[in-house]
PDB file of C-alpha atoms in Angstrom:
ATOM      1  CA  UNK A   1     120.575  85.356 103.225  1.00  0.00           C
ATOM      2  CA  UNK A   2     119.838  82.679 100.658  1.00  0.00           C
ATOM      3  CA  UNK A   3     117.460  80.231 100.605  1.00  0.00           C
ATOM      4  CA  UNK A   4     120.272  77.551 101.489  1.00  0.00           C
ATOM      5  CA  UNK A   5     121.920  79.943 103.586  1.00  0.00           C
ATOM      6  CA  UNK A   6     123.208  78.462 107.422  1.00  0.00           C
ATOM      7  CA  UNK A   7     120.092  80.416 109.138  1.00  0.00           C
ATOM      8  CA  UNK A   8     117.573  78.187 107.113  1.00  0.00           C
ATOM      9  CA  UNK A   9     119.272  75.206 107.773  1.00  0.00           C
ATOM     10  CA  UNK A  10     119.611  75.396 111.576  1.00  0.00           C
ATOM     11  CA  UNK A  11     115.831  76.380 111.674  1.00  0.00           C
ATOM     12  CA  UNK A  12     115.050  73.168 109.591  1.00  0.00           C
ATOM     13  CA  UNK A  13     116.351  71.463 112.306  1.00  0.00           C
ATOM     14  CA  UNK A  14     114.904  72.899 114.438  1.00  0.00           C
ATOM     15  CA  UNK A  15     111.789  71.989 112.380  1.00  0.00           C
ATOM     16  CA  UNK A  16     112.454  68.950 112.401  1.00  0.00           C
ATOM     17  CA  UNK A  17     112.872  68.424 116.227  1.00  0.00           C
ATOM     18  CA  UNK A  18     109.434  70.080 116.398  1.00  0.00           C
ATOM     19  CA  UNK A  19     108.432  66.593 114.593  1.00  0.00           C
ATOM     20  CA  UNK A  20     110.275  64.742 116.549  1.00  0.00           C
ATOM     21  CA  UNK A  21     108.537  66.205 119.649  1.00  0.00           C
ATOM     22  CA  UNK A  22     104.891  66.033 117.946  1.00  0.00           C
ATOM     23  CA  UNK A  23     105.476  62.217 117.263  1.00  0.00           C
ATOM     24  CA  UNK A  24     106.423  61.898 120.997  1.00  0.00           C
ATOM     25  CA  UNK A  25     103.427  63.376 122.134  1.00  0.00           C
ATOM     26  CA  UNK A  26     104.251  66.949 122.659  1.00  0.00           C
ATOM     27  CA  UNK A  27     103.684  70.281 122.060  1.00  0.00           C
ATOM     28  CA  UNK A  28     105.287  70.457 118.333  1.00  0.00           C
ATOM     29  CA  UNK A  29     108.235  72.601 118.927  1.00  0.00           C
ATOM     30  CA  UNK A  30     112.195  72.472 118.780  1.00  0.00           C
ATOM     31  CA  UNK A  31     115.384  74.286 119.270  1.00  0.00           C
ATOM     32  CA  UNK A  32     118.848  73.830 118.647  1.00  0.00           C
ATOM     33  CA  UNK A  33     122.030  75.879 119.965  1.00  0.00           C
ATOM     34  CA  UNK A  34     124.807  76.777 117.033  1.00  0.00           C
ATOM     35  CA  UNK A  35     128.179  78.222 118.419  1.00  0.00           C
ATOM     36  CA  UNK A  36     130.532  79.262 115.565  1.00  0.00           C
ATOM     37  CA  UNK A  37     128.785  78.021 112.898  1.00  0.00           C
ATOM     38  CA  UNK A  38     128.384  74.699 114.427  1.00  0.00           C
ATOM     39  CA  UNK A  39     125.277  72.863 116.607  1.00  0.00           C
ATOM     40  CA  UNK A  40     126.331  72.273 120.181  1.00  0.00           C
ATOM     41  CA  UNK A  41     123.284  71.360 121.419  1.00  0.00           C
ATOM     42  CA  UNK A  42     119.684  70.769 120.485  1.00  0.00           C
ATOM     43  CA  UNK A  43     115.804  70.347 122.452  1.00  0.00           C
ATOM     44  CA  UNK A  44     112.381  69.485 121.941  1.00  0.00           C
ATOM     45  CA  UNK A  45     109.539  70.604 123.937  1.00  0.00           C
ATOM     46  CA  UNK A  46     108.726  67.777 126.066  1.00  0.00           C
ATOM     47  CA  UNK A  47     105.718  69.298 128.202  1.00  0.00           C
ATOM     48  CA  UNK A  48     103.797  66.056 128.216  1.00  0.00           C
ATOM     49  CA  UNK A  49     106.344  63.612 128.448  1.00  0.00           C
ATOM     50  CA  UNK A  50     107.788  65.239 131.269  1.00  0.00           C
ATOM     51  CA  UNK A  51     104.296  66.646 132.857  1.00  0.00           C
ATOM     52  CA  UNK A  52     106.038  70.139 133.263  1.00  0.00           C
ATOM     53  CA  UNK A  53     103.884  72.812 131.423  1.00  0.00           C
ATOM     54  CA  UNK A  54     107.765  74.756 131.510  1.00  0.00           C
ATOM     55  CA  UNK A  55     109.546  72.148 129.844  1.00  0.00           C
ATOM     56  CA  UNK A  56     109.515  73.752 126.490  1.00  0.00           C
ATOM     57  CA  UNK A  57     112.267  73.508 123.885  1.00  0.00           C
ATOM     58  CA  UNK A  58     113.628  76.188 124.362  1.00  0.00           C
ATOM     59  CA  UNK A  59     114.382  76.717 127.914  1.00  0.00           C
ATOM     60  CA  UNK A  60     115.148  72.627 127.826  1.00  0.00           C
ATOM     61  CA  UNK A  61     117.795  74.077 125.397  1.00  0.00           C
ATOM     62  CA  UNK A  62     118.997  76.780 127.821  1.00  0.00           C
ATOM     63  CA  UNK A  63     119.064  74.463 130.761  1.00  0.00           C
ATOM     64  CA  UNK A  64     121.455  72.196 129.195  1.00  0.00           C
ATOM     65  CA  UNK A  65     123.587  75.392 128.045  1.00  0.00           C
ATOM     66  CA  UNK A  66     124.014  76.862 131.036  1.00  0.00           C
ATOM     67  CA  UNK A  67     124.937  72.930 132.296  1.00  0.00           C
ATOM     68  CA  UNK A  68     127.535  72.461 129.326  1.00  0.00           C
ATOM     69  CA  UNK A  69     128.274  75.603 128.075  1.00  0.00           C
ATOM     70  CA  UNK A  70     131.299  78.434 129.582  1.00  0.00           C
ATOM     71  CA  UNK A  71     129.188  81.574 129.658  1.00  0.00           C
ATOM     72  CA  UNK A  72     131.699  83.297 127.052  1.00  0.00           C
ATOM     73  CA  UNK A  73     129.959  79.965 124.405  1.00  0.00           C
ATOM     74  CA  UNK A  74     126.523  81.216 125.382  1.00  0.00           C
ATOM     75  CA  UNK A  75     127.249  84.693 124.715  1.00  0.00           C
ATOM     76  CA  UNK A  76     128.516  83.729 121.026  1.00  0.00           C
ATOM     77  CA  UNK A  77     125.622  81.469 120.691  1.00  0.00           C
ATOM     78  CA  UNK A  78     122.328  81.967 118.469  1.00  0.00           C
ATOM     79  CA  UNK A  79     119.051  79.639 119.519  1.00  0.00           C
ATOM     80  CA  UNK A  80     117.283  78.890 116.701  1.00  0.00           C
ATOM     81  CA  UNK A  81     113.942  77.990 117.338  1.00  0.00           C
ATOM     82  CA  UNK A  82     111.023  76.473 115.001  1.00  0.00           C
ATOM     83  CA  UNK A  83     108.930  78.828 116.542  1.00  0.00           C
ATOM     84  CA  UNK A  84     108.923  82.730 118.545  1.00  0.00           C
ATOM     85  CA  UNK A  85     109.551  82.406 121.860  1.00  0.00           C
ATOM     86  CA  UNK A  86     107.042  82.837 125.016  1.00  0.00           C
ATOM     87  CA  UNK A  87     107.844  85.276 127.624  1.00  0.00           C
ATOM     88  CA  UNK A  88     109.176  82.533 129.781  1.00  0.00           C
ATOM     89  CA  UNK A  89     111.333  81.289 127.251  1.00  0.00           C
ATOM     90  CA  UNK A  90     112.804  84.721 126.492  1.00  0.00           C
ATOM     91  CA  UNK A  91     113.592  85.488 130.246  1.00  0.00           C
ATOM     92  CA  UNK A  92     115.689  82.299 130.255  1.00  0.00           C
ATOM     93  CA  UNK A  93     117.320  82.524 127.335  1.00  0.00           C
ATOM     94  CA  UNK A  94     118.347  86.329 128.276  1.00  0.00           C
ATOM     95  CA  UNK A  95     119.268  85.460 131.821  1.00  0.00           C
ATOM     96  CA  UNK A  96     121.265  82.670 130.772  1.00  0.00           C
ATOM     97  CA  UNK A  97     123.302  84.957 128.274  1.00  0.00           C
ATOM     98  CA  UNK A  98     122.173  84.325 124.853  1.00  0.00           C
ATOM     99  CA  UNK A  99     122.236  87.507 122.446  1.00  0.00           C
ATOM    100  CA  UNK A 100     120.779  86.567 119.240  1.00  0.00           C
ATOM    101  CA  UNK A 101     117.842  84.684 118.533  1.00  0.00           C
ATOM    102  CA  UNK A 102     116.584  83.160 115.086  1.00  0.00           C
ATOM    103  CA  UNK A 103     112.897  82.162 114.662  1.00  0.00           C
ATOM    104  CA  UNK A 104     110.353  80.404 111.946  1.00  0.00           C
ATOM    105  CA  UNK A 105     106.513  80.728 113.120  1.00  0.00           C
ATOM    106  CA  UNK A 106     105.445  84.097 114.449  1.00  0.00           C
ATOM    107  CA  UNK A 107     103.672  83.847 117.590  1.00  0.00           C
ATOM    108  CA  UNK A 108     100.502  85.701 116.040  1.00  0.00           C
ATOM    109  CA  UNK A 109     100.566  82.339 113.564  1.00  0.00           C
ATOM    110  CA  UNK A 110     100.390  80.391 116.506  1.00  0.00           C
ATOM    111  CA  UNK A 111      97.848  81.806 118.424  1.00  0.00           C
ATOM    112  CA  UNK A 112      95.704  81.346 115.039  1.00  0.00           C
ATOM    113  CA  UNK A 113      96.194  77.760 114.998  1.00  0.00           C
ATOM    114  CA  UNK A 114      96.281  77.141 118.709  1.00  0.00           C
ATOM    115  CA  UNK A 115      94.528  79.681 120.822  1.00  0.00           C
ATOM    116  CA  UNK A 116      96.813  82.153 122.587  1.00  0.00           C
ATOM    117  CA  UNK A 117      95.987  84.230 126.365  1.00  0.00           C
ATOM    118  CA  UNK A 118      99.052  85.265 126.723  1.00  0.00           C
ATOM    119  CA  UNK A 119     101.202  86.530 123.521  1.00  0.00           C
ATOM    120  CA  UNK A 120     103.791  89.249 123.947  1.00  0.00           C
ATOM    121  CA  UNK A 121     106.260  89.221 121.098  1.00  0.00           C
ATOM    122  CA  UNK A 122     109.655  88.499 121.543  1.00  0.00           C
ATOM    123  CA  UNK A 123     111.100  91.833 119.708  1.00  0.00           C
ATOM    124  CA  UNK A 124     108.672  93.652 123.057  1.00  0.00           C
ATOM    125  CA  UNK A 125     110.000  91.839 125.487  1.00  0.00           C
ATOM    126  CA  UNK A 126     113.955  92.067 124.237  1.00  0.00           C
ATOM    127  CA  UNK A 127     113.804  95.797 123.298  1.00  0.00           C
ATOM    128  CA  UNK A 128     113.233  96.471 127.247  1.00  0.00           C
ATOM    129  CA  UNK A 129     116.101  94.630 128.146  1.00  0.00           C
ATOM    130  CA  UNK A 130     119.288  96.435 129.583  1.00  0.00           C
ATOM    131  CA  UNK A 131     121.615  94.156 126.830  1.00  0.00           C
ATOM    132  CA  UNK A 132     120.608  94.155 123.084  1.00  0.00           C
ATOM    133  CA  UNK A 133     119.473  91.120 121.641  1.00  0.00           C
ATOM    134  CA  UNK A 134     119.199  90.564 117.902  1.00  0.00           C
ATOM    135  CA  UNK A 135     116.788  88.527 116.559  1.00  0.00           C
ATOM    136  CA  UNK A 136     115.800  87.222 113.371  1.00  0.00           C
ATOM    137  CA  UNK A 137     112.624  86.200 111.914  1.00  0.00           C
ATOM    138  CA  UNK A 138     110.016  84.822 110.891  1.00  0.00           C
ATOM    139  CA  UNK A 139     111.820  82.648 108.628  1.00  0.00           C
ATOM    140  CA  UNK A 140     110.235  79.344 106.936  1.00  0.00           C
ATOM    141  CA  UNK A 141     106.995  80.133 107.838  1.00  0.00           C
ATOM    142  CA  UNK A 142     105.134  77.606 105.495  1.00  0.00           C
ATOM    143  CA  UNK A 143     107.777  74.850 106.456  1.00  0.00           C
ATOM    144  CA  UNK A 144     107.373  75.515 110.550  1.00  0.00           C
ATOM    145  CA  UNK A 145     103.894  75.515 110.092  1.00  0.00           C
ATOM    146  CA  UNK A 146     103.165  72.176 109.080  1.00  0.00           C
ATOM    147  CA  UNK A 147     103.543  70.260 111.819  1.00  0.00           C
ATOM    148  CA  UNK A 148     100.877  72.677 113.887  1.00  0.00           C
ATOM    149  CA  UNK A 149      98.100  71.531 110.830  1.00  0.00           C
ATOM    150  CA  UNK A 150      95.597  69.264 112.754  1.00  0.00           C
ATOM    151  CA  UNK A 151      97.813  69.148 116.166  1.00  0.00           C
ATOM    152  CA  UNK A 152      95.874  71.546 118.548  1.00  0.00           C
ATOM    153  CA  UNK A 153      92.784  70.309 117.391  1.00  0.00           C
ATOM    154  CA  UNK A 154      93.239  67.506 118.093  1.00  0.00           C
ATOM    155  CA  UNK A 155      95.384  67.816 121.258  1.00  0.00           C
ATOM    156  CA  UNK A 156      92.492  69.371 122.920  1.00  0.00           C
ATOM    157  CA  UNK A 157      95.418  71.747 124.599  1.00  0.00           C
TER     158      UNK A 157
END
């Protein structure tokens, strides 16, 4: 896909929820919700503002999919996220019904810049599933990146 292509451009937003959420005073991370070709829905992580270590963007996302969404929308949906998803956030975006998952930041990138005790990929996790889910990434690495510089050492978390 090109540079300008839709996949980059829903994971700039994304990107740029993950500011949003780092100048709220969380975790720096975001997610929107396309359905043919169009955003439906977005989320920022909001683990501090809410005081729920689960209340990540992503499975804020899925929460308000499965709330708004028919289950035949979540099953043409993609999540695009600024970064790979936990484990936690891949079970609830598989049990909810999403099939196809776009990404920026690797999860090894995190774990560099944040500390990491419990990484398991998000291609490991999907490829046991009974369903197939595609997923996509990383993409914009240096541009999803940015907003980690000088957070989680200064976050103390």
């Amino acid at each position: 896909m090109s540079h300008d292509g839709p996949d980059h451009a829903f994971l700039r937003e994304a990107i740029g929820l993950s500011h949003e959420a780092r100048a709220a005073g969380n975790h720096p991370f975001g997610a929107v919700l396309v359905v043919d070709d169009a955003v439906v829905l977005r989320a920022r992580n909001t683990v501090h503002t809410d005081r729920d270590p689960t209340a990540h963007a992503e499975t804020n996302l899925v929460a308000e999919a499965v709330r708004c969404l028919s289950p035949e929308q979540i099953a043409r949906s993609v999540l695009y996220t600024s970064c790979e998803p936990c484990a936690m956030c891949v079970g609830k975006m598989y049990w909810a019904g999403i099939r196809s998952l776009v990404y920026a930041l690797p999860s090894g990138e995190l774990a560099t810049l944040a500390g990491g005790s419990f990484l398991v990929p998000c291609r490991d996790l999907f490829a046991r599933a009974k369903d197939r889910v595609t997923v996509t990434g990383p993409l914009l690495v240096d541009e999803a990146r940015a907003v980690h510089i000088g957070y989680w050492s200064r976050s103390g978390v």
